[in-house]
Coordinates of C-alpha atoms and ligand atoms in Angstrom, one line a residue:
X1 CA 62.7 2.1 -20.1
X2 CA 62.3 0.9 -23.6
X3 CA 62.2 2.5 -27.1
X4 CA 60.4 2.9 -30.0
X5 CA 62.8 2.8 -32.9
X6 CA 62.3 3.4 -36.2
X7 CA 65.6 2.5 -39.0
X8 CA 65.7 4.8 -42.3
X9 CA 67.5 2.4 -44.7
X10 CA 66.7 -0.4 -43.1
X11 CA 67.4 -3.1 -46.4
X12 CA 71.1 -1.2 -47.0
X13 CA 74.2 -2.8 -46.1
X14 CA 74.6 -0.3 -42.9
X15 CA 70.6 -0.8 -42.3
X16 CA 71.4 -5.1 -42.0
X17 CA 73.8 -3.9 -39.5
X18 CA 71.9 -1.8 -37.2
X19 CA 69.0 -4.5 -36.8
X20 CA 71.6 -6.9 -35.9
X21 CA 73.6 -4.7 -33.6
X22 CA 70.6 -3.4 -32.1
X23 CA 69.2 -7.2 -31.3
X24 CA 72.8 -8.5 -30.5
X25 CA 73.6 -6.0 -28.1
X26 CA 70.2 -6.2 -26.2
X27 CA 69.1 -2.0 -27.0
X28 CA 66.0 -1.9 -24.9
X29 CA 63.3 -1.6 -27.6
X30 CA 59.0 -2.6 -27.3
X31 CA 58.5 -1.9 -30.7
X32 CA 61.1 -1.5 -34.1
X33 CA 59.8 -0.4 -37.6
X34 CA 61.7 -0.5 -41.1
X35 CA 61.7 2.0 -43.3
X36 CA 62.8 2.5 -47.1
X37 CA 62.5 3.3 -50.2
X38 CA 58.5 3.0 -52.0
X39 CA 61.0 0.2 -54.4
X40 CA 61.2 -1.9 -51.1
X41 CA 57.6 -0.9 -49.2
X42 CA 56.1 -4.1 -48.7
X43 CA 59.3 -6.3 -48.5
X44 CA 59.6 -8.3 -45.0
X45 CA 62.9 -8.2 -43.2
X46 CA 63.6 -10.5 -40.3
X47 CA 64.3 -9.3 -36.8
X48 CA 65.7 -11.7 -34.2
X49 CA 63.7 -14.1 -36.2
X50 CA 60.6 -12.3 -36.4
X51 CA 59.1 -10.8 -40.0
X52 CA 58.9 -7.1 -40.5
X53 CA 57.5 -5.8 -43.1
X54 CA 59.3 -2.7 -44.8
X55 CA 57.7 0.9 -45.1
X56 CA 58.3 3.8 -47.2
X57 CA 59.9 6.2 -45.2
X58 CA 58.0 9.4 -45.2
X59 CA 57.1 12.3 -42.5
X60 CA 54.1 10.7 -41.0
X61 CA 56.0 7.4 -40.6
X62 CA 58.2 9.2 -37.4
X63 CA 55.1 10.4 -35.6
X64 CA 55.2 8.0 -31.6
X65 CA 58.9 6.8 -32.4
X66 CA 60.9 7.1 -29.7
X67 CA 64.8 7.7 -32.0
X68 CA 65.0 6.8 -35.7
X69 CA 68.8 5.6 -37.0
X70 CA 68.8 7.1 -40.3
X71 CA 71.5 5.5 -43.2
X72 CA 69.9 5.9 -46.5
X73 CA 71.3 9.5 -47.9
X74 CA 72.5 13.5 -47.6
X75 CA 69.2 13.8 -49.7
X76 CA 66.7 11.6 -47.1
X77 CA 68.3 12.6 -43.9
X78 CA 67.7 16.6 -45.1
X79 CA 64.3 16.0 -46.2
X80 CA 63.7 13.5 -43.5
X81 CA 65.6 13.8 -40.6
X82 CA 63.9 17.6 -39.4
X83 CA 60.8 15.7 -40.1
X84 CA 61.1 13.3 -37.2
X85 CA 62.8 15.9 -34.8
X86 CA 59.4 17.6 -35.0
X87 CA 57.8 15.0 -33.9
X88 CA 59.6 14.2 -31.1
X89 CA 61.7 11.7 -32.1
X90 CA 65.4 11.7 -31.8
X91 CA 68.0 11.0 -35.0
X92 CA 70.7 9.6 -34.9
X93 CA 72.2 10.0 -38.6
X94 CA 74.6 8.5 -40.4
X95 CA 74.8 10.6 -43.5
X96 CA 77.1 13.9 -43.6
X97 CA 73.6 16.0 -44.0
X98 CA 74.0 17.5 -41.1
X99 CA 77.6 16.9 -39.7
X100 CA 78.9 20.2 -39.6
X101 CA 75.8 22.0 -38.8
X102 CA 76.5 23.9 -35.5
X103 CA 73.3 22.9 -33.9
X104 CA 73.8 19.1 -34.6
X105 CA 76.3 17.0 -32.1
X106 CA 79.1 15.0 -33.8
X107 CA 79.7 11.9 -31.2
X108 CA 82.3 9.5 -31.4
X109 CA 81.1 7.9 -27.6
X110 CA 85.1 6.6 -26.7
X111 CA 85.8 10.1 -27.9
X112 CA 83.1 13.5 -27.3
X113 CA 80.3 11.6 -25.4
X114 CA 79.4 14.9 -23.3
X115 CA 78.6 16.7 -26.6
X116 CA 75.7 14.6 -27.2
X117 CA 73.5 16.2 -24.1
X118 CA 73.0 19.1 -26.1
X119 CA 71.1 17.8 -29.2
X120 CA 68.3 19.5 -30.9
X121 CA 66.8 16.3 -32.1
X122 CA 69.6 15.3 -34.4
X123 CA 73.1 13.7 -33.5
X124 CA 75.2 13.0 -36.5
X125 CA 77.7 10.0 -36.8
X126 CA 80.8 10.8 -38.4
X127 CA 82.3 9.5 -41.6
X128 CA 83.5 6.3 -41.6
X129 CA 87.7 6.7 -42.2
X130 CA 87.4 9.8 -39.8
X131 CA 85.7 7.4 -37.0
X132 CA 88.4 4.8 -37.7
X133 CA 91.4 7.5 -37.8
X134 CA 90.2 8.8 -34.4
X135 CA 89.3 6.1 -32.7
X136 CA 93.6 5.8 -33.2
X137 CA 94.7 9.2 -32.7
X138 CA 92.3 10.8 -29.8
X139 CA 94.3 8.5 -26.7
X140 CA 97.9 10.3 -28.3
X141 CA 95.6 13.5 -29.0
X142 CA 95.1 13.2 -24.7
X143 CA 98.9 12.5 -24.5
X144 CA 101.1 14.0 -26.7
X145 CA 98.1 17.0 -28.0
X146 CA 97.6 16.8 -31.6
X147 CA 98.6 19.5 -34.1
X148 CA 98.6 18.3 -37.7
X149 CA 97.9 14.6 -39.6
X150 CA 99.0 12.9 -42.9
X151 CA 96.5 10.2 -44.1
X152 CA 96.4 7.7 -46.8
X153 CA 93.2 5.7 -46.5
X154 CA 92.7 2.1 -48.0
X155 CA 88.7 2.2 -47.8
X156 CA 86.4 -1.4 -48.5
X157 CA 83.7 -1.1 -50.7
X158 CA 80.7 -1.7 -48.1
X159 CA 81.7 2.0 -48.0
X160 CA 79.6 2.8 -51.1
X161 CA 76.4 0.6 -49.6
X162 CA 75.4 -2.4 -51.4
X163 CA 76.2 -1.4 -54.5
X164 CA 80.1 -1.5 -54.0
X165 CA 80.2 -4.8 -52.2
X166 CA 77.8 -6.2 -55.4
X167 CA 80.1 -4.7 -57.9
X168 CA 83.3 -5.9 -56.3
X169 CA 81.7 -9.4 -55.9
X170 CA 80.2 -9.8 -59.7
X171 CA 83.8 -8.5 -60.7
X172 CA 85.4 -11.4 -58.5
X173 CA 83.1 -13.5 -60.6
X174 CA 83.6 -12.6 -63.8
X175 CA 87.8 -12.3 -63.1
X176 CA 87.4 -16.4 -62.3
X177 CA 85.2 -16.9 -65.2
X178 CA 88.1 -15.6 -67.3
X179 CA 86.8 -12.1 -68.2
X180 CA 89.2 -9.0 -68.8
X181 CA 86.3 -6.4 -69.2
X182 CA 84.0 -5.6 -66.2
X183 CA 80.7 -4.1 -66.1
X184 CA 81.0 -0.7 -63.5
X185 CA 78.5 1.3 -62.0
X186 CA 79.1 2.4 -58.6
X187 CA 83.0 2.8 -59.0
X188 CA 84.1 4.8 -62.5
X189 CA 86.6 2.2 -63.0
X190 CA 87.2 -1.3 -62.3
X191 CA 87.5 -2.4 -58.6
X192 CA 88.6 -5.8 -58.5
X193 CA 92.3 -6.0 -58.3
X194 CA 92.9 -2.2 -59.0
X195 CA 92.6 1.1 -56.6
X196 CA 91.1 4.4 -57.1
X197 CA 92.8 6.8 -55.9
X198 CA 89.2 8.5 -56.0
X199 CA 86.4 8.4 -53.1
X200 CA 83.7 10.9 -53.5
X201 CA 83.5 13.7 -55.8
X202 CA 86.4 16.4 -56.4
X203 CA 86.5 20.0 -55.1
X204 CA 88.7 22.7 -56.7
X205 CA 91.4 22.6 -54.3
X206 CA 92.0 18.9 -55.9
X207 CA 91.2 17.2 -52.4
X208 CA 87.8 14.8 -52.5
X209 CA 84.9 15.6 -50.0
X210 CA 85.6 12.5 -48.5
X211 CA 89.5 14.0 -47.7
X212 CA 88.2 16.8 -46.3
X213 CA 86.0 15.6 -44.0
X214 CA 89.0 13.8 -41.8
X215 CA 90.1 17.3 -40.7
X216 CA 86.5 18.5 -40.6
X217 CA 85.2 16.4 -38.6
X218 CA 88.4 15.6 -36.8
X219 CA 88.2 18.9 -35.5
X220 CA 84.6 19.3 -34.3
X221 CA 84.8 16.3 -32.2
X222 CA 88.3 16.3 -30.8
X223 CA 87.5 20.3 -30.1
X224 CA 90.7 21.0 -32.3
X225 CA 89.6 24.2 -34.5
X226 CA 93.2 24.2 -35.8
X227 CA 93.9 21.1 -36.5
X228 CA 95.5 20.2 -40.2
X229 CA 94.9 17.4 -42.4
X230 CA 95.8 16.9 -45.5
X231 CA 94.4 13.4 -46.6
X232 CA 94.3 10.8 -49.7
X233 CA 91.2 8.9 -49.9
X234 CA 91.4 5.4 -52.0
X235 CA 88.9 2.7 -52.7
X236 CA 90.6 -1.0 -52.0
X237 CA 89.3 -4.6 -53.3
X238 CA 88.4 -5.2 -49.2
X239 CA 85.1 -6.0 -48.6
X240 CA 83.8 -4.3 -44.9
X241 CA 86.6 -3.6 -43.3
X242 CA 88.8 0.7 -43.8
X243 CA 92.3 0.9 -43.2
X244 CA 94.2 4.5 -43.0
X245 CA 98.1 5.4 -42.5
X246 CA 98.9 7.8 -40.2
X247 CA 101.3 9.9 -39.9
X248 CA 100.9 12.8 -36.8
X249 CA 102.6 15.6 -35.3
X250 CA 102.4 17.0 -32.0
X251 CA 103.1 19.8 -29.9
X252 CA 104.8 17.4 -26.8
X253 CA 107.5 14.8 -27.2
X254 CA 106.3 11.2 -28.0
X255 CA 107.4 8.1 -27.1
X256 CA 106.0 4.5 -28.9
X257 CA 106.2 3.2 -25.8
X258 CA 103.6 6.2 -24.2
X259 CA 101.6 5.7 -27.6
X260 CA 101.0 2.0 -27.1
X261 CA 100.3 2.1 -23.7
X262 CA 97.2 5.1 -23.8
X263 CA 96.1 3.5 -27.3
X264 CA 96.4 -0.3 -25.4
X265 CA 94.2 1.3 -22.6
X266 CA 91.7 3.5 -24.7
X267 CA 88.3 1.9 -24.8
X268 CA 86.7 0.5 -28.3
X269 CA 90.7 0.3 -29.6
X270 CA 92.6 -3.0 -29.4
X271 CA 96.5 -2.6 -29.6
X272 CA 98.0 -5.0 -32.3
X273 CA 101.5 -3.9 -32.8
X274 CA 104.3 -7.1 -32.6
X275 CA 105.4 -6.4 -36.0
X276 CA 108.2 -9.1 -35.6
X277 CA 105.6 -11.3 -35.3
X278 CA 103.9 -10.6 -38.1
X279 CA 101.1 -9.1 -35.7
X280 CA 99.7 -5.9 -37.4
X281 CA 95.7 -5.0 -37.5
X282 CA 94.4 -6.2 -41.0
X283 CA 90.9 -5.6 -42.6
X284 CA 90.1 -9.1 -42.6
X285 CA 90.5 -9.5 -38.9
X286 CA 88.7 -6.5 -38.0
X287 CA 86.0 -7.1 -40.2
X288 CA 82.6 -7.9 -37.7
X289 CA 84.9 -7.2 -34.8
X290 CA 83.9 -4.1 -32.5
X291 CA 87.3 -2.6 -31.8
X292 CA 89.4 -1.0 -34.4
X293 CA 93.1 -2.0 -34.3
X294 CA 96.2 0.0 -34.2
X295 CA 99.5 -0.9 -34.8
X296 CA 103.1 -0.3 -36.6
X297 CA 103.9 2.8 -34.4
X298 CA 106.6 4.3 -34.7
X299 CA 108.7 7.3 -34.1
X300 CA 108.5 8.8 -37.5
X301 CA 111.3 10.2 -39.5
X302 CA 109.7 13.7 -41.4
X303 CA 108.0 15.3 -38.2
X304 CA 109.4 16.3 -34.8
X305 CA 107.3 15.0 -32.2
X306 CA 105.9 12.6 -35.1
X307 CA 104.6 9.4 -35.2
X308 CA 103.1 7.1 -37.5
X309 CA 100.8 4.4 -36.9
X310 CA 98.0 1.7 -38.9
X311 CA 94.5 1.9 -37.9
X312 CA 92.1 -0.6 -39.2
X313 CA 87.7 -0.7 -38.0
X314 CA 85.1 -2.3 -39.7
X315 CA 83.3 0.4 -41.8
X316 CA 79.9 -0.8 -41.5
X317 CA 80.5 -1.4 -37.8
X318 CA 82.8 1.7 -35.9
X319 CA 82.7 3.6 -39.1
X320 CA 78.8 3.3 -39.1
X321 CA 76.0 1.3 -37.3
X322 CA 78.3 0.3 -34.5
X323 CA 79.0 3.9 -33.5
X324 CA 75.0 4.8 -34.0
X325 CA 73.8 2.2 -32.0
X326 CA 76.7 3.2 -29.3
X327 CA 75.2 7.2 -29.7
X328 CA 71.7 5.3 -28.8
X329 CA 73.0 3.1 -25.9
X330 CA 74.6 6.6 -24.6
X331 CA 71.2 8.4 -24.9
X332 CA 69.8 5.8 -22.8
X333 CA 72.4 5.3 -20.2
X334 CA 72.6 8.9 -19.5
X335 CA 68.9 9.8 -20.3
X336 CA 69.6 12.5 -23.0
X337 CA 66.3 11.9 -24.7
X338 CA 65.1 15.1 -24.3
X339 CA 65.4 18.0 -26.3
X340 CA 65.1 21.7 -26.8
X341 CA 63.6 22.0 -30.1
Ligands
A2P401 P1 65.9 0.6 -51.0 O1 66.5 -0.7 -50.7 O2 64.4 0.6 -51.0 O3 66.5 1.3 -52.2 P2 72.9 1.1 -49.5 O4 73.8 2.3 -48.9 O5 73.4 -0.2 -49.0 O6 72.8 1.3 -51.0 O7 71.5 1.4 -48.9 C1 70.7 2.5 -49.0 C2 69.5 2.5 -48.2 O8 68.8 3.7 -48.4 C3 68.5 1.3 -48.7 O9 67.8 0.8 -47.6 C4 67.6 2.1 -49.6 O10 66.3 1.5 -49.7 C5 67.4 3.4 -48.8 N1 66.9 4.4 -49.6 C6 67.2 4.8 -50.9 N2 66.4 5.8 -51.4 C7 65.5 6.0 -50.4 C8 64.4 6.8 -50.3 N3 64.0 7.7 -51.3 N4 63.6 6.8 -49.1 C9 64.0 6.0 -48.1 N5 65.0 5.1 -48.2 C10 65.8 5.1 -49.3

């Protein structure tokens, strides 16, 4: 069997990713088609070294696909994303359009792979810190059953799409060149050598959408309705890869050496944690790398039953295109193509 696939975003920094992940990792497709903006209709984009040339993205463009990866935006995936489900073809989407939307699967595959056989058309992929954060705490969710989280992320800028990683790069430029003011448009501030204690845009409560959607998310695909988190999203000078500190309660005693061996043997999660060493996962060793990394567990002091631990995943890989393609690999392996519209 082999699919028809269509990518909504295709010349954005996750979009680069999926047609490399998707060729890389041998996803049985006869036919793939690139879709964009009407700015970038026309372009050609290369595909294990063949040309493609770009399309606009619009209704029509879904009709005979077989599963379209969508990462362009909340606003395209709403307008766009019922448009292909009509027509038969499945989404997997990467924006938080649809996320919470009772109808619409939240799949992490390590994590909530059953959830995905009952689709309507549209799986959603979850935010990018949450994927990282989970990928960490659902083995000593399993173990020790998870009750409430602390989180301080430390988020790259391929997070904001090609617009961050160009800003943080022309930044880098003009810091060597000698310059003390820096043009900004993506972040409100300057990124190079600074952090923002600012990802996404505020509520009233204070917390960011971004914050919130750690225990939003969290709880929709570890089943946890209850689950707290209270979280501090921040925007790093790291290229690709998001980092997040971790501090979690539970309702059964822990143990670091229990916690390194179910995170050690948890699939997609690679257990770096010889602090005496110096061995500790990093954002420049996780960067292009499939696993996240966890490490520095340890029993922690404020909680009962606490621990605290380092996660670190490549955001445009587990935090996006990685996990899509995985959601499309699991479709095929287990034949969940079809749908109850
Ligand atoms: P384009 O390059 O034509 O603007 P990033 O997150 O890296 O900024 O990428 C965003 C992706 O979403 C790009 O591929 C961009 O295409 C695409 N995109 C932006 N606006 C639209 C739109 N109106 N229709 C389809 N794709 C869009």
């Amino acid at each position: 069997m082999s699919y028809k696939v269509g990518i909504v975003g295709a010349t954005g920094a996750v979009g680069q990713e999926l047609i490399s992940l998707l060729v890389d990792r041998g996803f049985p497709f006869s036919e793939i088609r690139l879709f964009a903006s009407s700015r970038s209709a026309g372009k050609t984009l290369e595909v294990a070294g063949n040309s493609y040339v770009v399309e606009e993205a619009k209704a029509e463009v879904f009709e005979g696909l077989d599963v379209a990866i969508f990462s362009a935006s909340s606003s395209i995936s709403r307008e766009l994303g019922p448009e292909a489900a009509k027509r038969g073809c499945v989404v997997i989407d990467n924006s938080s359009a649809f996320r919470m939307d009772e109808d619409v699967p939240l799949i992490i595959p390590e994590i909530n792979p059953d959830a995905a056989a009952t689709h309507k058309g549209i799986i959603a992929n979850p935010n990018c810190t949450t994927a990282v954060a989970l990928m960490g705490l659902s083995p000593l969710h399993t173990e020790f059953g998870l009750k409430r989280v602390f989180a301080s992320t430390y988020q790259a800028v391929s997070g904001s799409g090609m617009g961050g990683i160009r800003e943080l790069q022309a930044q880098v430029e003009d810091y060597v060149a000698g310059k003390t003011e820096f043009e900004t448009e993506t972040y409100p501030h300057q990124i190079v050598f600074n952090v923002l204690p600012h990802v996404d845009s505020f509520l009233d409560s204070g917390y960011t959408t971004e914050e919130m959607k750690m225990q939003n998310e969290g709880r929709k695909i570890l089943g946890l309705p209850d689950l707290r988190v209270s979280c501090t999203c921040v925007r790093v000078p790291v290229f690709r890869a998001h980092s997040v500190s971790i501090q979690a309660e539970f309702e059964r005693p822990v143990s670091v050496d229990r916690a390194r061996e179910v995170i050690a043997a948890f699939p997609g999660v690679e257990l770096c944690d010889e602090p005496l060493a110096n061995k500790y996962p990093m954002p420049a060793d996780y960067s292009g790398k499939v696993e996240c990394g966890v490490g520095r567990i340890r029993i922690d002091t404020a909680f009962d039953n606490g621990l605290s631990l380092w996660a670190v995943g490549d955001q445009l890989w587990k935090g996006a295109a990685l996990n899509a393609v995985q959601i499309a690999e699991l479709l095929h392996e287990r034949n969940y193509w079809a749908f109850n519209r």
